[in-house]
Amino acid sequence: MSIEALAEKARAGARLNEAEALEMYLSAPTPLLGQLADQQRWKRHPDRAVTYIIDRNVNYTNVCVARCSFCAFYRPVGSPEGYVLGFDEIFAKIDETIALGGGQLLLQGGHNPDLPLEWYEDLFRAVKSRYPAFRLHALSPPEVLHLSRLAQTTVPDVVRRLVAAGLDSIPGGGAEILVDRVRKLLHCYSKASADEWIDVMRHAHRAGLRTTATMMYGSVETPAERIEHMGRLRALQDETAGFTAFIAWSYQPEHTLLQGVEATAVEYLRTLATARLFLDNFPNLQASWVTQGAKVGQLSLAYGANDMGSVMIEENVVRAAGAAYCMDEIEIVRNIEDAGFEARRRNMHYDVLGGPVFRERQVPRLLELAVARADGHRSVPAELINYPARSRAERDRRTRT
Ligand code: SF4
């Protein structure tokens, strides 16, 4: 089919198959792709609202046995730079988040063999008992899978136990590209195959949880594999309708084993626009300003995105790989309004909570994103002594402190 015929099909709102989406991604002029994506975005979201959330990305541990080749964040078991946050440190982060108008933590971490499932249950219960209305958007599918292996129980059982302890929703991390050829090259096949990632999300949706979906593109995959990734997500969304949003972000190569170069802004915008056309059952597409910066993040609103993502407050993973963009609520709202939209604060379910918090009361400015811990902070949380460590290195460390 010609590009003009495919464009007509997209304008009519007809579903594109994978070959058609690939053809559009590869061959459609960038302004045309953007125009088509923008039309679909306006059909879905006819008001001028662009949403954002105030939450905080907290990485509870950087110790990880998965060792993905694209990751600059993790530290191996026994590394002096490895950390686990204490419950009190996490409470302090929640207090700061609430002070900035936030109501949720996005909580993810490494696959730490020395943190049993009970540690997560106790943490979630402790958070919910201190902050009953606060939301926990936590543990990507590979982390859930890691816990099911560690606890030698099923994924549905892990999900059930975590929900009983206070889990509210699951972030779509760890998807990278849902094609096993790519996952093997990125050394992330053993943490979760494409089928396993999809299965965890299927179980989460069946358990009543809403989740997001991500795609890390621009490493070793082909354009066809990007579309195949989106095809896996679209098929599950047809089945469960459990995804609230799709977030594409470009591989950040600095300090990684894999190395390479980062995808350009045009590649990002073309990928985003193609996603808006192809993922016709995803209501929301987020702009990834944390990897693209504020300016491309703002431009994303003309290429299919209807959401500016999170104020974030803290970020450790992307920063470790070289990207250190920061936008606080004032800056996010400025970018939304300058692009001709109205800014609306939302929760994870995309319920609108209101307008900008800084227009209701004074909030501190955030000029750079916080980190998990200050440099040199190496303390071992007191409560860890209550949990059995599997590795000898960690057993020794816990008994020394
Ligand atoms: S991406 Fe996640 S699972 Fe992979 S090495 Fe980094 S922390 Fe571990």
Coordinates of C-alpha atoms and ligand atoms in Angstrom, one line a residue:
M1 CA 0.0 0.0 0.0
S2 CA 1.3 3.5 -0.8
I3 CA 2.1 5.9 2.0
E4 CA -0.8 8.1 1.0
A5 CA -3.2 5.1 1.2
L6 CA -1.8 4.2 4.6
A7 CA -2.2 7.8 5.7
E8 CA -5.9 7.7 4.6
K9 CA -6.3 4.4 6.5
A10 CA -4.8 6.0 9.6
R11 CA -7.0 9.2 9.2
A12 CA -10.1 7.0 9.0
G13 CA -9.1 5.4 12.3
A14 CA -8.7 2.0 10.8
R15 CA -6.3 -0.4 12.6
L16 CA -2.9 -0.7 11.0
N17 CA -1.2 -4.1 10.9
E18 CA 2.4 -4.5 11.8
A19 CA 3.7 -4.4 8.2
E20 CA 1.7 -1.2 7.6
A21 CA 3.0 0.5 10.8
L22 CA 6.5 -0.5 9.9
E23 CA 6.1 1.0 6.4
M24 CA 4.8 4.3 8.0
Y25 CA 7.7 4.4 10.5
L26 CA 10.3 3.8 7.8
S27 CA 8.9 5.8 4.9
A28 CA 6.3 8.4 5.8
P29 CA 7.7 12.0 5.9
T30 CA 8.1 13.1 9.5
P31 CA 5.6 16.1 9.3
L32 CA 3.0 13.7 7.9
L33 CA 3.6 11.1 10.7
G34 CA 3.3 13.9 13.3
Q35 CA 0.1 15.3 11.7
L36 CA -1.5 11.8 11.7
A37 CA -0.5 11.1 15.2
D38 CA -1.7 14.5 16.3
Q39 CA -5.1 13.9 14.7
Q40 CA -5.5 10.6 16.6
R41 CA -4.4 12.3 19.8
W42 CA -7.1 15.0 19.4
K43 CA -9.8 12.3 18.6
R44 CA -9.0 10.6 21.9
H45 CA -8.5 13.7 23.9
P46 CA -10.7 16.4 22.4
D47 CA -10.2 18.9 25.2
R48 CA -7.0 20.9 25.5
A49 CA -5.9 19.1 28.6
V50 CA -2.4 17.7 28.9
T51 CA -1.9 15.7 32.1
Y52 CA 1.1 15.1 34.4
I53 CA 1.6 13.5 37.8
I54 CA 3.6 14.5 40.8
D55 CA 5.3 11.4 42.2
R56 CA 8.8 10.2 43.0
N57 CA 11.0 7.6 41.3
V58 CA 12.5 5.7 44.2
N59 CA 15.0 2.9 43.6
Y60 CA 15.0 0.9 46.8
T61 CA 18.2 -1.0 46.0
N62 CA 20.8 -0.9 43.2
V63 CA 22.1 -4.5 44.0
C64 CA 21.1 -6.7 41.1
V65 CA 22.0 -10.2 39.8
A66 CA 20.4 -9.6 36.3
R67 CA 23.3 -7.5 34.9
C68 CA 21.6 -6.2 31.8
S69 CA 24.2 -4.9 29.4
F70 CA 22.3 -1.6 28.8
C71 CA 22.2 -0.7 32.5
A72 CA 24.6 1.7 34.3
F73 CA 22.6 1.7 37.5
Y74 CA 23.1 -1.7 39.1
R75 CA 25.9 -2.9 41.4
P76 CA 26.7 -6.6 41.8
V77 CA 26.2 -8.4 45.1
G78 CA 28.9 -7.5 47.6
S79 CA 29.9 -4.2 45.9
P80 CA 30.8 -1.5 48.3
E81 CA 28.6 0.8 46.3
G82 CA 25.5 -1.4 46.7
Y83 CA 22.7 0.0 48.8
V84 CA 19.3 -0.9 50.2
L85 CA 17.2 2.0 51.4
G86 CA 15.9 1.8 55.0
F87 CA 12.2 2.1 55.7
D88 CA 12.9 5.4 57.4
E89 CA 14.7 6.7 54.4
I90 CA 11.7 5.8 52.2
F91 CA 9.3 7.5 54.7
A92 CA 11.4 10.6 54.5
K93 CA 11.1 10.5 50.7
I94 CA 7.3 10.1 51.0
D95 CA 7.2 13.1 53.3
E96 CA 9.1 15.2 50.8
T97 CA 6.8 14.0 48.0
I98 CA 3.7 14.9 49.9
A99 CA 5.2 18.4 50.6
L100 CA 5.5 18.9 46.8
G101 CA 1.9 17.9 46.2
G102 CA 2.6 14.3 45.2
G103 CA 0.6 11.2 46.2
Q104 CA 2.6 8.2 44.9
L105 CA 6.0 6.5 44.7
L106 CA 7.1 4.8 41.6
L107 CA 9.2 2.2 43.4
Q108 CA 11.6 -0.1 41.5
G109 CA 14.9 -1.6 42.1
G110 CA 17.5 -4.2 41.3
H111 CA 17.0 -8.0 41.6
N112 CA 18.5 -8.2 45.0
P113 CA 18.8 -11.8 46.2
D114 CA 19.1 -10.7 49.8
L115 CA 15.6 -9.0 50.0
P116 CA 13.0 -11.7 50.4
L117 CA 9.3 -11.2 49.5
E118 CA 8.6 -10.5 53.2
W119 CA 10.7 -7.4 53.1
Y120 CA 8.5 -5.9 50.4
E121 CA 5.3 -7.0 52.2
D122 CA 6.5 -5.4 55.4
L123 CA 7.6 -2.2 53.6
F124 CA 4.3 -1.8 51.8
R125 CA 2.3 -2.4 55.0
A126 CA 4.4 0.1 56.9
V127 CA 3.9 2.7 54.2
K128 CA 0.1 2.1 54.1
S129 CA -0.2 2.2 57.9
R130 CA 1.6 5.6 58.0
Y131 CA 0.2 7.1 54.8
P132 CA -3.2 5.3 54.1
A133 CA -4.0 7.4 51.0
F134 CA -0.6 7.3 49.5
R135 CA -0.2 5.1 46.4
L136 CA 2.4 2.5 45.6
H137 CA 3.1 2.1 41.9
A138 CA 5.7 -0.6 42.3
L139 CA 7.8 -3.5 41.0
S140 CA 8.1 -4.0 37.3
P141 CA 7.3 -7.4 35.8
P142 CA 10.9 -8.7 36.0
E143 CA 11.0 -7.8 39.7
V144 CA 7.7 -9.7 40.3
L145 CA 9.1 -12.6 38.5
H146 CA 12.4 -12.4 40.5
L147 CA 10.3 -12.5 43.7
S148 CA 8.3 -15.5 42.5
R149 CA 11.6 -17.4 41.8
L150 CA 13.1 -16.3 45.1
A151 CA 10.0 -17.2 47.1
Q152 CA 9.4 -20.3 45.0
T153 CA 5.8 -19.5 44.4
T154 CA 3.7 -18.5 41.5
V155 CA 3.4 -15.0 39.9
P156 CA -0.3 -14.8 40.8
D157 CA 0.6 -15.6 44.4
V158 CA 3.2 -12.9 44.5
V159 CA 0.8 -10.4 43.0
R160 CA -1.9 -11.4 45.5
R161 CA 0.5 -11.1 48.5
L162 CA 1.8 -7.7 47.3
V163 CA -1.7 -6.4 46.7
A164 CA -2.7 -7.6 50.2
A165 CA 0.3 -5.6 51.6
G166 CA -0.6 -2.4 49.7
L167 CA 0.5 -2.6 46.1
D168 CA -1.7 -0.3 44.0
S169 CA -0.4 -0.6 40.4
I170 CA 2.6 -1.9 38.4
P171 CA 5.0 0.1 36.3
G172 CA 5.8 -1.1 32.9
G173 CA 9.6 -1.2 33.3
G174 CA 11.8 -4.0 32.2
A175 CA 10.0 -4.5 28.9
E176 CA 13.0 -3.1 26.9
I177 CA 12.0 -4.8 23.6
L178 CA 9.6 -7.7 23.9
V179 CA 11.4 -9.9 21.3
D180 CA 13.6 -12.7 22.7
R181 CA 16.3 -12.2 20.1
V182 CA 16.9 -8.7 21.4
R183 CA 16.5 -9.7 25.0
K184 CA 19.3 -12.3 24.6
L185 CA 21.6 -9.7 23.0
L186 CA 20.8 -7.3 25.9
H187 CA 21.4 -9.9 28.6
C188 CA 17.9 -9.4 29.9
Y189 CA 16.3 -12.6 28.6
S190 CA 16.9 -14.5 31.8
K191 CA 15.3 -11.8 34.0
A192 CA 12.2 -12.1 31.9
S193 CA 11.5 -13.5 28.4
A194 CA 9.0 -11.6 26.3
D195 CA 6.3 -14.1 27.1
E196 CA 7.1 -13.9 30.9
W197 CA 6.9 -10.1 30.9
I198 CA 3.5 -10.3 29.1
D199 CA 2.3 -13.0 31.5
V200 CA 3.1 -11.0 34.6
M201 CA 1.1 -8.1 33.2
R202 CA -1.8 -10.5 32.3
H203 CA -1.9 -11.8 35.9
A204 CA -1.7 -8.2 37.2
H205 CA -4.6 -7.1 35.0
R206 CA -6.6 -10.1 36.0
A207 CA -6.0 -9.3 39.6
G208 CA -7.6 -5.9 39.0
L209 CA -4.4 -3.9 38.8
R210 CA -3.8 -1.2 36.2
T211 CA -0.3 -1.0 34.8
T212 CA 1.7 1.0 32.3
A213 CA 3.8 -0.3 29.4
T214 CA 7.2 0.9 28.3
M215 CA 9.6 0.4 25.4
M216 CA 13.3 1.1 25.5
Y217 CA 14.3 1.5 21.9
G218 CA 17.5 2.4 20.1
S219 CA 19.9 -0.3 21.3
V220 CA 20.2 -3.4 19.1
E221 CA 16.7 -3.9 17.8
T222 CA 15.5 -3.5 14.3
P223 CA 12.6 -1.2 13.4
A224 CA 10.5 -4.3 12.7
E225 CA 11.2 -5.5 16.3
R226 CA 10.0 -2.2 17.7
I227 CA 6.7 -2.7 15.9
E228 CA 6.7 -6.4 17.1
H229 CA 7.1 -5.1 20.6
M230 CA 4.1 -2.7 20.2
G231 CA 2.2 -5.7 18.7
R232 CA 2.7 -7.7 21.8
L233 CA 1.4 -4.8 23.9
R234 CA -1.6 -4.1 21.7
A235 CA -2.6 -7.8 21.7
L236 CA -2.6 -7.9 25.5
Q237 CA -4.5 -4.6 25.7
D238 CA -7.2 -6.1 23.4
E239 CA -7.4 -9.0 25.9
T240 CA -7.4 -7.2 29.2
A241 CA -7.6 -3.4 28.7
G242 CA -5.3 -3.1 31.7
F243 CA -2.7 -0.7 30.4
T244 CA -3.3 3.0 31.2
A245 CA -0.4 4.3 29.2
F246 CA 2.6 3.7 26.9
I247 CA 6.0 5.3 27.4
A248 CA 8.8 5.0 24.8
W249 CA 12.2 6.1 25.9
S250 CA 15.5 5.9 24.1
Y251 CA 18.4 3.8 25.3
Q252 CA 21.0 5.9 27.2
P253 CA 24.4 4.5 26.4
E254 CA 26.8 6.3 28.8
H255 CA 28.7 4.1 31.4
T256 CA 27.0 0.9 30.1
L257 CA 28.7 -2.3 29.0
L258 CA 26.8 -2.2 25.7
Q259 CA 27.8 1.4 24.8
G260 CA 26.7 2.8 21.4
V261 CA 25.0 6.1 20.5
E262 CA 21.7 7.5 21.5
A263 CA 18.8 7.7 19.1
T264 CA 18.2 11.2 17.7
A265 CA 15.2 13.5 18.5
V266 CA 13.6 12.8 15.1
E267 CA 13.9 9.0 15.7
Y268 CA 12.1 9.6 19.0
L269 CA 9.3 11.6 17.5
R270 CA 8.8 9.1 14.7
T271 CA 8.7 6.2 17.1
L272 CA 6.2 8.1 19.3
A273 CA 4.0 9.1 16.4
T274 CA 4.0 5.5 15.1
A275 CA 3.0 4.3 18.5
R276 CA 0.0 6.7 18.6
L277 CA -1.1 5.3 15.2
F278 CA -0.5 1.6 16.0
L279 CA -1.5 1.4 19.6
D280 CA -5.1 2.4 18.9
N281 CA -6.3 0.8 22.2
F282 CA -3.9 2.8 24.5
P283 CA -5.6 5.9 25.8
N284 CA -2.5 7.7 26.9
L285 CA 1.0 8.3 25.5
Q286 CA 3.6 9.9 27.7
A287 CA 6.3 12.3 26.6
S288 CA 9.7 11.1 27.9
W289 CA 11.3 14.4 28.9
V290 CA 13.6 12.6 31.3
T291 CA 15.5 11.1 28.3
Q292 CA 14.7 13.7 25.6
G293 CA 14.9 16.9 27.6
A294 CA 12.2 19.6 28.0
K295 CA 12.3 20.9 24.5
V296 CA 11.7 17.6 22.7
G297 CA 9.4 16.6 25.5
Q298 CA 7.3 19.6 24.7
L299 CA 7.4 18.8 21.0
S300 CA 6.1 15.3 21.8
L301 CA 2.7 17.0 22.4
A302 CA 2.5 17.5 18.6
Y303 CA 3.6 13.9 17.8
G304 CA 0.9 12.0 19.7
A305 CA 1.7 12.4 23.4
N306 CA -1.1 13.7 25.6
D307 CA 0.7 13.5 28.9
M308 CA 4.0 15.0 30.2
G309 CA 4.8 12.1 32.6
S310 CA 6.0 12.8 36.0
V311 CA 7.5 15.6 38.0
M312 CA 9.6 12.7 39.2
I313 CA 11.5 14.5 42.1
E314 CA 14.1 11.8 42.1
E315 CA 15.8 9.7 39.4
N316 CA 18.7 7.3 39.5
V317 CA 18.6 4.9 36.6
V318 CA 18.7 7.2 33.5
R319 CA 21.0 9.6 35.3
A320 CA 23.5 6.7 35.8
A321 CA 23.6 6.4 32.0
G322 CA 24.2 10.1 31.4
A323 CA 20.8 11.9 31.1
A324 CA 20.2 14.4 33.9
Y325 CA 17.3 16.5 32.8
C326 CA 15.1 18.0 35.5
M327 CA 11.6 19.6 35.4
D328 CA 9.7 20.6 38.5
E329 CA 5.9 21.2 38.4
I330 CA 6.4 24.9 37.4
E331 CA 8.6 24.0 34.5
I332 CA 6.3 21.1 33.3
V333 CA 3.2 23.4 33.4
R334 CA 5.2 26.2 31.6
N335 CA 6.0 23.8 28.8
I336 CA 2.4 22.5 28.6
E337 CA 0.8 25.9 28.5
D338 CA 3.4 27.4 26.1
A339 CA 2.5 24.6 23.7
G340 CA -1.2 25.8 23.8
F341 CA -2.6 23.3 26.2
E342 CA -4.1 23.3 29.7
A343 CA -2.2 21.6 32.4
R344 CA -4.1 19.0 34.6
R345 CA -2.6 17.1 37.5
R346 CA -3.6 13.4 37.5
N347 CA -3.1 10.1 39.4
M348 CA -1.9 6.8 37.9
H349 CA -5.4 6.0 36.7
Y350 CA -5.5 9.3 34.8
D351 CA -8.2 10.7 37.0
V352 CA -7.8 14.5 37.0
L353 CA -7.0 15.7 40.5
G354 CA -6.9 19.4 39.8
G355 CA -4.8 22.2 38.5
P356 CA -1.1 22.9 39.4
V357 CA -0.4 22.7 43.1
F358 CA 2.0 25.7 42.9
R359 CA -0.9 27.9 42.0
E360 CA -2.7 26.9 45.2
R361 CA 0.2 27.1 47.6
Q362 CA 3.9 27.8 47.7
V363 CA 6.0 24.7 47.0
P364 CA 9.8 24.5 46.9
R365 CA 11.5 24.8 43.5
L366 CA 13.3 21.7 42.3
L367 CA 16.3 22.7 40.2
E368 CA 17.8 19.2 40.0
L369 CA 16.4 15.7 40.6
A370 CA 17.3 14.1 43.9
V371 CA 19.2 10.9 44.1
A372 CA 18.6 7.7 46.2
R373 CA 21.3 8.5 48.7
A374 CA 23.9 11.2 49.2
D375 CA 27.4 10.2 48.0
G376 CA 29.3 8.3 50.7
H377 CA 26.1 7.4 52.6
R378 CA 26.8 3.7 53.2
S379 CA 24.7 2.7 56.3
V380 CA 22.9 -0.6 56.4
P381 CA 19.3 -0.2 57.5
A382 CA 18.7 -1.7 61.0
E383 CA 15.6 -3.7 59.9
L384 CA 17.6 -5.8 57.4
I385 CA 18.8 -7.9 60.3
N386 CA 15.2 -9.3 60.4
Y387 CA 15.5 -10.8 57.0
P388 CA 17.6 -13.8 56.0
A389 CA 20.4 -12.9 53.4
R390 CA 21.1 -15.5 50.7
S391 CA 24.5 -14.3 49.7
R392 CA 27.6 -14.8 51.9
A393 CA 28.7 -11.3 51.2
E394 CA 25.5 -9.8 52.5
R395 CA 25.3 -12.2 55.5
D396 CA 28.8 -11.0 56.5
R397 CA 27.9 -7.3 56.0
R398 CA 24.7 -7.6 58.0
T399 CA 26.5 -9.2 60.9
R400 CA 29.3 -6.7 60.8
T401 CA 26.9 -3.7 61.2
Ligands
SF4_1 S1 18.0 -2.9 34.2 FE1 17.1 -3.5 36.2 S2 17.3 -5.7 36.1 FE2 18.7 -5.0 34.5 S3 20.7 -4.8 35.6 FE3 19.7 -2.8 35.7 S4 18.7 -2.9 37.7 FE4 19.1 -5.0 37.2

